[in-house]
Tab-separated table of N, CA and C in Angstrom:
chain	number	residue	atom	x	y	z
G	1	UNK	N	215.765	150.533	-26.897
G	1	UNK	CA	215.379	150.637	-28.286
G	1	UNK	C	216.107	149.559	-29.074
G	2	UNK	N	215.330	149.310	-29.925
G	2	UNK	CA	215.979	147.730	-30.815
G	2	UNK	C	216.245	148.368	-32.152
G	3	UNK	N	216.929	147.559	-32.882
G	3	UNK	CA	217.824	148.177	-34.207
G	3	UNK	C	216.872	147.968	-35.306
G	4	UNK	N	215.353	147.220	-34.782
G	4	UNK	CA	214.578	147.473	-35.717
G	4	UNK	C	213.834	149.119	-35.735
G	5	UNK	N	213.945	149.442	-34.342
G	5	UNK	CA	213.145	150.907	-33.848
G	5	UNK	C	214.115	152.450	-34.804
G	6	UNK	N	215.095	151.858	-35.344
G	6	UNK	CA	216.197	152.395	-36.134
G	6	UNK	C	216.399	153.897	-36.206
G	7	UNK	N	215.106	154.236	-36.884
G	7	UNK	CA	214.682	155.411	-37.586
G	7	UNK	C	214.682	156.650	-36.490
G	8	UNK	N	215.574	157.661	-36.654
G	8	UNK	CA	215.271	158.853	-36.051
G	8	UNK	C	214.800	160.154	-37.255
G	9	UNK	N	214.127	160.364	-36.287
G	9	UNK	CA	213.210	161.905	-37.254
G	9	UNK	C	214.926	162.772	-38.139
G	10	UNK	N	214.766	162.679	-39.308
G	10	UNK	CA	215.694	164.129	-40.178
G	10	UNK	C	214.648	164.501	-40.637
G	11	UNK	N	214.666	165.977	-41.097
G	11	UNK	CA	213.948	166.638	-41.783
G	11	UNK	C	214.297	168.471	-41.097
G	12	UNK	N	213.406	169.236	-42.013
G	12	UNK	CA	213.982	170.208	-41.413
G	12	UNK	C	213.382	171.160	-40.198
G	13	UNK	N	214.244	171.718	-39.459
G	13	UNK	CA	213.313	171.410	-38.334
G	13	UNK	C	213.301	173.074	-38.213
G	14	UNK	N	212.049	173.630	-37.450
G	14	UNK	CA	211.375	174.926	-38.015
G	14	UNK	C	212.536	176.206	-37.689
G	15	UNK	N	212.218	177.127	-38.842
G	15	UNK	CA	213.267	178.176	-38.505
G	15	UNK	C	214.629	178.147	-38.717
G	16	UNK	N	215.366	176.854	-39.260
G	16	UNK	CA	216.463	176.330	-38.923
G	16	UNK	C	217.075	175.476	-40.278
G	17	UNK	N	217.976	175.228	-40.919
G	17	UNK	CA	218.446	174.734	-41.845
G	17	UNK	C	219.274	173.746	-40.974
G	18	UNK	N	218.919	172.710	-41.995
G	18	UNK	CA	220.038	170.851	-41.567
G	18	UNK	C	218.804	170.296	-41.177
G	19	UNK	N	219.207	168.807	-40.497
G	19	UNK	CA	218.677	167.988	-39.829
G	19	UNK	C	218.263	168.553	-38.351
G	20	UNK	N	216.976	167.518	-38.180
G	20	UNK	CA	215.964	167.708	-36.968
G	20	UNK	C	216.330	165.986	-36.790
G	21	UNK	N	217.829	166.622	-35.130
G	21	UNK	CA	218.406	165.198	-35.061
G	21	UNK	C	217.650	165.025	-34.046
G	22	UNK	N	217.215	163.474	-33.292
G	22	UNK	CA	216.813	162.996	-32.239
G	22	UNK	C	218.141	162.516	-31.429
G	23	UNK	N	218.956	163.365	-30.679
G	23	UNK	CA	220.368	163.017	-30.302
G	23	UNK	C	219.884	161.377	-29.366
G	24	UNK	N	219.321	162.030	-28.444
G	24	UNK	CA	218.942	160.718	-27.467
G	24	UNK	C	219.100	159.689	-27.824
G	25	UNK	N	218.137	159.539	-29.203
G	25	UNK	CA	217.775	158.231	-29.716
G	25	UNK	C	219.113	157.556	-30.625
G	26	UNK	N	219.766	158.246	-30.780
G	26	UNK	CA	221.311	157.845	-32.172
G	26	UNK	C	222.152	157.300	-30.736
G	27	UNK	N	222.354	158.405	-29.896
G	27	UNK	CA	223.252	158.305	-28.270
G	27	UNK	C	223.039	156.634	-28.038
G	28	UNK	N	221.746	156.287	-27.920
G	28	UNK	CA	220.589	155.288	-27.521
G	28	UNK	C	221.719	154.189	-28.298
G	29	UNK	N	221.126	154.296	-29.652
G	29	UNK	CA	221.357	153.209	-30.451
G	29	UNK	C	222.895	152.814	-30.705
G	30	UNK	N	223.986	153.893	-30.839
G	30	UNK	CA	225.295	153.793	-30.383
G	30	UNK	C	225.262	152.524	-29.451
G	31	UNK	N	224.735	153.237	-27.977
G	31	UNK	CA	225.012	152.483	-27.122
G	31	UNK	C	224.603	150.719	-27.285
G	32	UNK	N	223.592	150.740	-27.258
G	32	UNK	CA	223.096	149.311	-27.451
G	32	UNK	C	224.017	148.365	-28.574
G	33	UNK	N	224.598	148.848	-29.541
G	33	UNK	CA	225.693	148.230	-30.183
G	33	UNK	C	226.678	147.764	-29.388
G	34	UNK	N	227.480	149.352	-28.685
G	34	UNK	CA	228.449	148.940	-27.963
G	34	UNK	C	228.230	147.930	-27.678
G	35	UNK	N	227.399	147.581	-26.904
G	35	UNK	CA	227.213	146.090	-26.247
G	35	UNK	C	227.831	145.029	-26.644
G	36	UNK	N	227.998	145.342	-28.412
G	36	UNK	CA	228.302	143.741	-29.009
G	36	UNK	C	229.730	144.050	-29.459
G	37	UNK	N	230.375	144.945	-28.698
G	37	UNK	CA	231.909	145.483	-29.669
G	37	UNK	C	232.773	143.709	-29.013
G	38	UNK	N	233.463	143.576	-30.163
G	38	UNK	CA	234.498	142.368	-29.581
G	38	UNK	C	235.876	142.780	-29.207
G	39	UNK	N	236.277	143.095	-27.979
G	39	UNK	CA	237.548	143.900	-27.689
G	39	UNK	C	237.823	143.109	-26.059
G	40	UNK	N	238.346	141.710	-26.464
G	40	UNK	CA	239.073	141.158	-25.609
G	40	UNK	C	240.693	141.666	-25.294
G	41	UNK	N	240.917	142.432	-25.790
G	41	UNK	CA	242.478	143.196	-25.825
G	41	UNK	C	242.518	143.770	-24.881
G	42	UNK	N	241.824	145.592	-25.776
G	42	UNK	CA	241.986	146.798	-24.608
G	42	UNK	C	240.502	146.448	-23.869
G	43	UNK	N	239.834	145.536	-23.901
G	43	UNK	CA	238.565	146.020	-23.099
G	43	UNK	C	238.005	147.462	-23.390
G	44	UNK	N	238.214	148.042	-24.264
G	44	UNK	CA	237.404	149.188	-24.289
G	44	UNK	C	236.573	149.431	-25.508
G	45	UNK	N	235.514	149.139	-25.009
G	45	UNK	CA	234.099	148.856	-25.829
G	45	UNK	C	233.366	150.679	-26.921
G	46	UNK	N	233.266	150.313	-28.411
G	46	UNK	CA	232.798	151.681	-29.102
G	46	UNK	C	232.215	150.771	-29.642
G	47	UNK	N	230.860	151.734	-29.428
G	47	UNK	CA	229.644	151.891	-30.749
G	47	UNK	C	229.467	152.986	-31.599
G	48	UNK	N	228.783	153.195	-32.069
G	48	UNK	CA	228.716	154.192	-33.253
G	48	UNK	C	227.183	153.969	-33.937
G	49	UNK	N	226.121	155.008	-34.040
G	49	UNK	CA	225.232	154.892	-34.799
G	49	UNK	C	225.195	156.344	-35.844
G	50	UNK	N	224.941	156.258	-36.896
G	50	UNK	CA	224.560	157.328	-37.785
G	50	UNK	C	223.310	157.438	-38.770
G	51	UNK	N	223.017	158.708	-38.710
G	51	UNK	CA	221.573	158.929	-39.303
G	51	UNK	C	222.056	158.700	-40.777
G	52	UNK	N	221.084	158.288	-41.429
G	52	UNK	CA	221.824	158.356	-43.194
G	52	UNK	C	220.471	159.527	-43.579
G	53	UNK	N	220.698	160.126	-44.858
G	53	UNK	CA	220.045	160.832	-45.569
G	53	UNK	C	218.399	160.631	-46.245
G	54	UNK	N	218.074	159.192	-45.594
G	54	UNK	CA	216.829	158.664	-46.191
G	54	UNK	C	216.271	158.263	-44.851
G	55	UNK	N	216.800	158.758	-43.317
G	55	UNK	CA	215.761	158.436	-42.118
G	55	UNK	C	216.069	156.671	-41.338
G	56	UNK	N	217.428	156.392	-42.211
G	56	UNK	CA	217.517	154.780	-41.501
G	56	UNK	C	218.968	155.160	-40.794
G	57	UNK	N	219.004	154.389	-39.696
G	57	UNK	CA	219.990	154.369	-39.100
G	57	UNK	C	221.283	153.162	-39.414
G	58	UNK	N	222.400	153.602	-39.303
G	58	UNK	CA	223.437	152.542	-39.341
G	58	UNK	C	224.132	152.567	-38.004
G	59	UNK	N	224.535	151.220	-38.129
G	59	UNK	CA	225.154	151.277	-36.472
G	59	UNK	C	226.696	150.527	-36.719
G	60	UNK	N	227.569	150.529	-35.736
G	60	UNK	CA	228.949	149.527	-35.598
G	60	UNK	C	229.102	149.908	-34.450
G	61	UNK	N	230.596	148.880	-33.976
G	61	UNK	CA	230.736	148.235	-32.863
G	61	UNK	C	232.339	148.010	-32.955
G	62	UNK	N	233.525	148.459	-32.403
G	62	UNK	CA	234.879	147.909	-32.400
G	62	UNK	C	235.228	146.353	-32.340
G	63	UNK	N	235.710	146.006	-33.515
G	63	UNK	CA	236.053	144.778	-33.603
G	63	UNK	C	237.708	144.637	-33.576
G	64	UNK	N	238.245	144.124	-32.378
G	64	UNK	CA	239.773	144.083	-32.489
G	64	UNK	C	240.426	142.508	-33.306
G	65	UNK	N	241.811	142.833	-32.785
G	65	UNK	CA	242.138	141.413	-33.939
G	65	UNK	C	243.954	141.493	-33.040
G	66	UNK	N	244.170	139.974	-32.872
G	66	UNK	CA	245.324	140.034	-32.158
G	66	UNK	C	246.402	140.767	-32.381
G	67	UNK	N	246.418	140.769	-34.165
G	67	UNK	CA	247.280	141.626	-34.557
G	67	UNK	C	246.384	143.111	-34.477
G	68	UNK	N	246.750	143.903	-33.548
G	68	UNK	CA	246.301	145.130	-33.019
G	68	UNK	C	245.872	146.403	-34.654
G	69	UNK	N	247.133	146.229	-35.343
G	69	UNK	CA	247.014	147.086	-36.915
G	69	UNK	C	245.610	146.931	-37.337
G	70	UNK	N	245.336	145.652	-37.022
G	70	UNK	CA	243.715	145.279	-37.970
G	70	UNK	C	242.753	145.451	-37.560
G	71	UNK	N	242.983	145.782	-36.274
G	71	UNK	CA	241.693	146.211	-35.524
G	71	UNK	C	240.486	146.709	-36.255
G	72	UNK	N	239.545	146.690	-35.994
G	72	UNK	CA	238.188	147.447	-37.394
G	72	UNK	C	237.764	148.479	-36.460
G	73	UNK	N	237.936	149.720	-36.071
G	73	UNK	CA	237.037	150.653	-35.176
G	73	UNK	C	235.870	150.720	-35.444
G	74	UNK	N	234.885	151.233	-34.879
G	74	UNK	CA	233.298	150.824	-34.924
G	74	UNK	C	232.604	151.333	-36.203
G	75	UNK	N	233.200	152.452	-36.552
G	75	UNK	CA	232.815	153.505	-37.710
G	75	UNK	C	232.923	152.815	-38.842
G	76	UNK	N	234.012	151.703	-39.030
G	76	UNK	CA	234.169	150.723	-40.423
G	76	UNK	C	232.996	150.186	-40.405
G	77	UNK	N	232.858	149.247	-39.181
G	77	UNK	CA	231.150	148.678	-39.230
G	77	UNK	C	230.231	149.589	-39.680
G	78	UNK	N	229.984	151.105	-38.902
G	78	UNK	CA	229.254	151.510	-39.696
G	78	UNK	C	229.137	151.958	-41.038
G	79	UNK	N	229.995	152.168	-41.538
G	79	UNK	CA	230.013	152.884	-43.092
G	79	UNK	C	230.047	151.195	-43.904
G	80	UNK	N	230.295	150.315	-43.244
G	80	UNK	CA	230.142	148.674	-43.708
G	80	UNK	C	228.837	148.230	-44.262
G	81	UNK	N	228.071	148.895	-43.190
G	81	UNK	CA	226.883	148.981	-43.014
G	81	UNK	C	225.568	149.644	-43.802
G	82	UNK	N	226.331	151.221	-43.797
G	82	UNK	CA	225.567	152.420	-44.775
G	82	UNK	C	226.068	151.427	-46.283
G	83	UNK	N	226.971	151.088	-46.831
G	83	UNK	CA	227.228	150.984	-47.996
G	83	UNK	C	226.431	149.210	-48.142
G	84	UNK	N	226.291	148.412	-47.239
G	84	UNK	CA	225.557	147.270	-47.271
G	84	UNK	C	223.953	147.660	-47.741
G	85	UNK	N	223.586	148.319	-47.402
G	85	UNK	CA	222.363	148.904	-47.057
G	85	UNK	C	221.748	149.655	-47.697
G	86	UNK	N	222.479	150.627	-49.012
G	86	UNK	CA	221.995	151.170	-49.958
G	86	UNK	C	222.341	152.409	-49.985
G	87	UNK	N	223.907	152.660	-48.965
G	87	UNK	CA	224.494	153.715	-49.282
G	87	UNK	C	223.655	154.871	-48.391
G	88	UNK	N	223.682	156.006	-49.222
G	88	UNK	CA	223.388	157.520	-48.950
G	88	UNK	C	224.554	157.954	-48.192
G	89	UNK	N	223.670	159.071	-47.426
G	89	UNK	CA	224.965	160.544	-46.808
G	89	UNK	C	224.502	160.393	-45.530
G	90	UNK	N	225.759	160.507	-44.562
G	90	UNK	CA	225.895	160.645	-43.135
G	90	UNK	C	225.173	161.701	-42.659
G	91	UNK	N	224.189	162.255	-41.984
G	91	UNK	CA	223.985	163.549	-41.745
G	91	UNK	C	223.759	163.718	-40.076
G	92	UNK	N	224.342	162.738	-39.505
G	92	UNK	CA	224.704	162.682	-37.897
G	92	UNK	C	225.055	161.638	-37.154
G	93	UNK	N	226.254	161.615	-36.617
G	93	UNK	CA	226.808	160.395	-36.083
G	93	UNK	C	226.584	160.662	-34.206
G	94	UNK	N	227.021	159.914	-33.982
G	94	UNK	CA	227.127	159.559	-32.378
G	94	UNK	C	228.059	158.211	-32.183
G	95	UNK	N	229.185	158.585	-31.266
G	95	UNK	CA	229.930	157.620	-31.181
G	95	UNK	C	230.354	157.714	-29.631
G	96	UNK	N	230.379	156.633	-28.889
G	96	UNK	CA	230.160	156.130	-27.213
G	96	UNK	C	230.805	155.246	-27.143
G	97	UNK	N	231.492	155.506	-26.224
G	97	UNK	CA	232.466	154.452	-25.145
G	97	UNK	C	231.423	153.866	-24.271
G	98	UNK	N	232.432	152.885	-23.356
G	98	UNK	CA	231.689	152.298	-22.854
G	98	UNK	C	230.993	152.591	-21.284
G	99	UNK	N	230.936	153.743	-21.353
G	99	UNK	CA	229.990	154.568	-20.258
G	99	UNK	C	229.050	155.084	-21.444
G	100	UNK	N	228.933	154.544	-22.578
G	100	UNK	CA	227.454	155.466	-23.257
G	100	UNK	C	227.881	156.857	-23.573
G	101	UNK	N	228.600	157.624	-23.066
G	101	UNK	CA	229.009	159.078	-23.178
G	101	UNK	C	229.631	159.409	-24.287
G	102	UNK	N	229.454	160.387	-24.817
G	102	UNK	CA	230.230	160.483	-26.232
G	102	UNK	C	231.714	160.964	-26.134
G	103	UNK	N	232.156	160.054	-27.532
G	103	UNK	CA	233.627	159.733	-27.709
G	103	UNK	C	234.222	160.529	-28.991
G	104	UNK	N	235.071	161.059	-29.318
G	104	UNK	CA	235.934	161.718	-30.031
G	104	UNK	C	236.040	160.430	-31.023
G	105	UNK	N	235.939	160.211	-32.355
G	105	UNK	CA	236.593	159.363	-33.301
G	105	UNK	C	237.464	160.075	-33.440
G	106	UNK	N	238.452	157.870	-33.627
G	106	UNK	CA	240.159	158.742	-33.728
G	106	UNK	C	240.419	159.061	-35.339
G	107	UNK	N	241.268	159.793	-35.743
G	107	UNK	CA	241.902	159.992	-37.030
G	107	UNK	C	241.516	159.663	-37.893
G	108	UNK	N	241.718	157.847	-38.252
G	108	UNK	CA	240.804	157.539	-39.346
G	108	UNK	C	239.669	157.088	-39.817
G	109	UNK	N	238.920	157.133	-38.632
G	109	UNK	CA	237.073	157.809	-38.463
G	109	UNK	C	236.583	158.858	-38.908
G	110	UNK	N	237.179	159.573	-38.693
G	110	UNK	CA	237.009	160.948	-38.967
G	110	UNK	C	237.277	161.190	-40.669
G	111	UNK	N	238.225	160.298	-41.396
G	111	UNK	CA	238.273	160.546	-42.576
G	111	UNK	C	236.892	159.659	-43.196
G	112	UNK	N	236.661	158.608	-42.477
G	112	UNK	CA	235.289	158.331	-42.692
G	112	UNK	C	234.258	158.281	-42.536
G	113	UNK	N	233.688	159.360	-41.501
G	113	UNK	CA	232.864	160.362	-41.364
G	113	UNK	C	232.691	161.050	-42.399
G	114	UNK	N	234.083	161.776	-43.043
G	114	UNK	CA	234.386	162.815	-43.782
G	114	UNK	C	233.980	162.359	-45.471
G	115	UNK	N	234.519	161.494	-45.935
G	115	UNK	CA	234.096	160.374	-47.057
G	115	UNK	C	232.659	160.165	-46.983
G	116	UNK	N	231.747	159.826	-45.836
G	116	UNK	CA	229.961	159.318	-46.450
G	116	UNK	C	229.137	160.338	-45.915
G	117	UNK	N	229.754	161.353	-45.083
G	117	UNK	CA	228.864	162.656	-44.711
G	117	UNK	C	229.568	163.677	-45.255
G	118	UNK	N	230.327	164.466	-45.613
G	118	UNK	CA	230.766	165.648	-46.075
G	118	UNK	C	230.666	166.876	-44.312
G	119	UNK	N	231.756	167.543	-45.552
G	119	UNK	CA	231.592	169.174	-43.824
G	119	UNK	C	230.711	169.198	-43.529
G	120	UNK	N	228.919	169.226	-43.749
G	120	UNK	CA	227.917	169.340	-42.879
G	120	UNK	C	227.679	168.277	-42.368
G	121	UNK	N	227.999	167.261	-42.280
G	121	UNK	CA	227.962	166.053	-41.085
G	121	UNK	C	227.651	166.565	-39.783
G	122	UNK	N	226.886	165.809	-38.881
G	122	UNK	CA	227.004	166.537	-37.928
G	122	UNK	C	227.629	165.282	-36.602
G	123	UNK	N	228.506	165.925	-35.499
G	123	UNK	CA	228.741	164.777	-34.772
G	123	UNK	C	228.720	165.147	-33.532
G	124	UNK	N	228.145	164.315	-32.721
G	124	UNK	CA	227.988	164.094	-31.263
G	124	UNK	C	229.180	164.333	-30.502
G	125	UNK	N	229.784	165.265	-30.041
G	125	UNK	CA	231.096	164.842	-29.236
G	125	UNK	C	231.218	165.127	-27.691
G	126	UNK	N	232.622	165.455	-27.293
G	126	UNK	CA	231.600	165.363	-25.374
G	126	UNK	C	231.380	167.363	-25.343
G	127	UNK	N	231.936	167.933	-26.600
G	127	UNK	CA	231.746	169.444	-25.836
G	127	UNK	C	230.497	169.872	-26.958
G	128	UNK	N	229.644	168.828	-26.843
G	128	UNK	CA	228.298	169.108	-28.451
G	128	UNK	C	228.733	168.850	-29.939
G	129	UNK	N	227.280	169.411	-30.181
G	129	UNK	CA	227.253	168.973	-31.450
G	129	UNK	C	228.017	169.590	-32.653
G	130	UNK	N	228.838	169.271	-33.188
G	130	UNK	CA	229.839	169.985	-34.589
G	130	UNK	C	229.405	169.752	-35.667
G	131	UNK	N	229.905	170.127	-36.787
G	131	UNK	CA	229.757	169.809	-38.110
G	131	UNK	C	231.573	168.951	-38.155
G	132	UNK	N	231.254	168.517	-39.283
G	132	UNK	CA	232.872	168.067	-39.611
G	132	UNK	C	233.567	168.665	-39.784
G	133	UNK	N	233.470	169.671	-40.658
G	133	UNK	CA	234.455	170.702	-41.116
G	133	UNK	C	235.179	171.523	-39.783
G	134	UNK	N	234.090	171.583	-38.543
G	134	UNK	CA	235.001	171.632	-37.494
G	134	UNK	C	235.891	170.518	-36.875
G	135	UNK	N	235.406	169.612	-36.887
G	135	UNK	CA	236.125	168.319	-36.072
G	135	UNK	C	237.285	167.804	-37.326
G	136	UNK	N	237.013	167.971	-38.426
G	136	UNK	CA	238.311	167.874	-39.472
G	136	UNK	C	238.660	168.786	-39.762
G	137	UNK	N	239.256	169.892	-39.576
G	137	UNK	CA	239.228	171.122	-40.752
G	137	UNK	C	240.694	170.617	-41.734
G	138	UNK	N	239.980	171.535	-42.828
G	138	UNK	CA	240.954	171.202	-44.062
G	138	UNK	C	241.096	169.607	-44.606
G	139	UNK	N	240.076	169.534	-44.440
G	139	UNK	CA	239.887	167.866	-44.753
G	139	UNK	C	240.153	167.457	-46.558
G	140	UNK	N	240.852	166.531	-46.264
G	140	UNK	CA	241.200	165.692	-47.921
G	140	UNK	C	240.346	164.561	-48.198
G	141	UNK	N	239.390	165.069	-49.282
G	141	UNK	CA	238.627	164.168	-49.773
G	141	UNK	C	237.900	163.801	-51.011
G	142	UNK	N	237.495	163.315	-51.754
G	142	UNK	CA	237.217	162.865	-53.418
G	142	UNK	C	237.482	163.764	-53.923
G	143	UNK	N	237.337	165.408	-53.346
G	143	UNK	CA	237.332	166.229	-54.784
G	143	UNK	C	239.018	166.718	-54.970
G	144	UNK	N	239.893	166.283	-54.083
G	144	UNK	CA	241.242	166.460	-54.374
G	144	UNK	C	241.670	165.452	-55.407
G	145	UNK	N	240.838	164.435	-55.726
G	145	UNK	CA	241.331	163.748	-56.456
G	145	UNK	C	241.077	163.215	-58.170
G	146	UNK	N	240.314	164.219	-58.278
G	146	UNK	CA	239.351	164.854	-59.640
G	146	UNK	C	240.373	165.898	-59.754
């Protein structure tokens, strides 16, 4: 699938409240990023694709940097990306190593997960699908700061 093929089905899907995710296809598009992560360091390649709230997909890719601190994890690309692009709300991520298999975002992924999707986010991980509010609980975010 090509990053023009982007679009996975949201909407609501019968009987059921949230998104009607196409996991395969986000899994899919993750992966095919990976491809382009630049990580001559650790060699260890992340993609990341997420559904946004209007049916387009965003994608990233780990970009390292000699000085290791600056590293960009893939999720910056993507939310780089959602906010390039015209913004909206996260409403399902998928994030893959480089076996394609889904990967745990570390720490401060997760706060930006948490920042462009909110607790009903939903995320791909290796034991299924969560909301955020499980994979963050007690999460700190805009409205602590109002």
């Amino acid at each position: 699938m090509t990053h023009d093929d982007a679009h996975v089905a949201a909407g609501s899907a019968a009987g059921s409240e949230g998104p009607e995710v196409d996991w395969e296809a986000l899994q899919a598009q993750a992966a095919d990023i990976m491809t382009r992560a630049y990580v001559p360091y650790s060699h260890f390649p992340v993609g990341v694709a997420g559904l946004v709230d209007d049916g387009r997909v965003v994608r990233g890719c780990n970009v390292e940097n000699a000085s290791y601190g600056l590293t960009l994890c893939a999720e910056c690309g993507m939310v780089s990306e959602l906010a390039a692009t015209g913004g909206g709300r996260l409403v399902a991520v998928s994030c893959v190593g480089g076996d394609g298999q889904p990967l745990m975002p570390c720490g401060r992924c997760r706060q930006l997960l948490w920042e462009h999707g909110g607790a009903e986010c939903l995320l791909l991980t290796p034991e299924g699908v969560l909301p955020m509010d499980q994979v963050l609980p007690q999460a700190f975010g805009a409205g602590h700061l109002t």
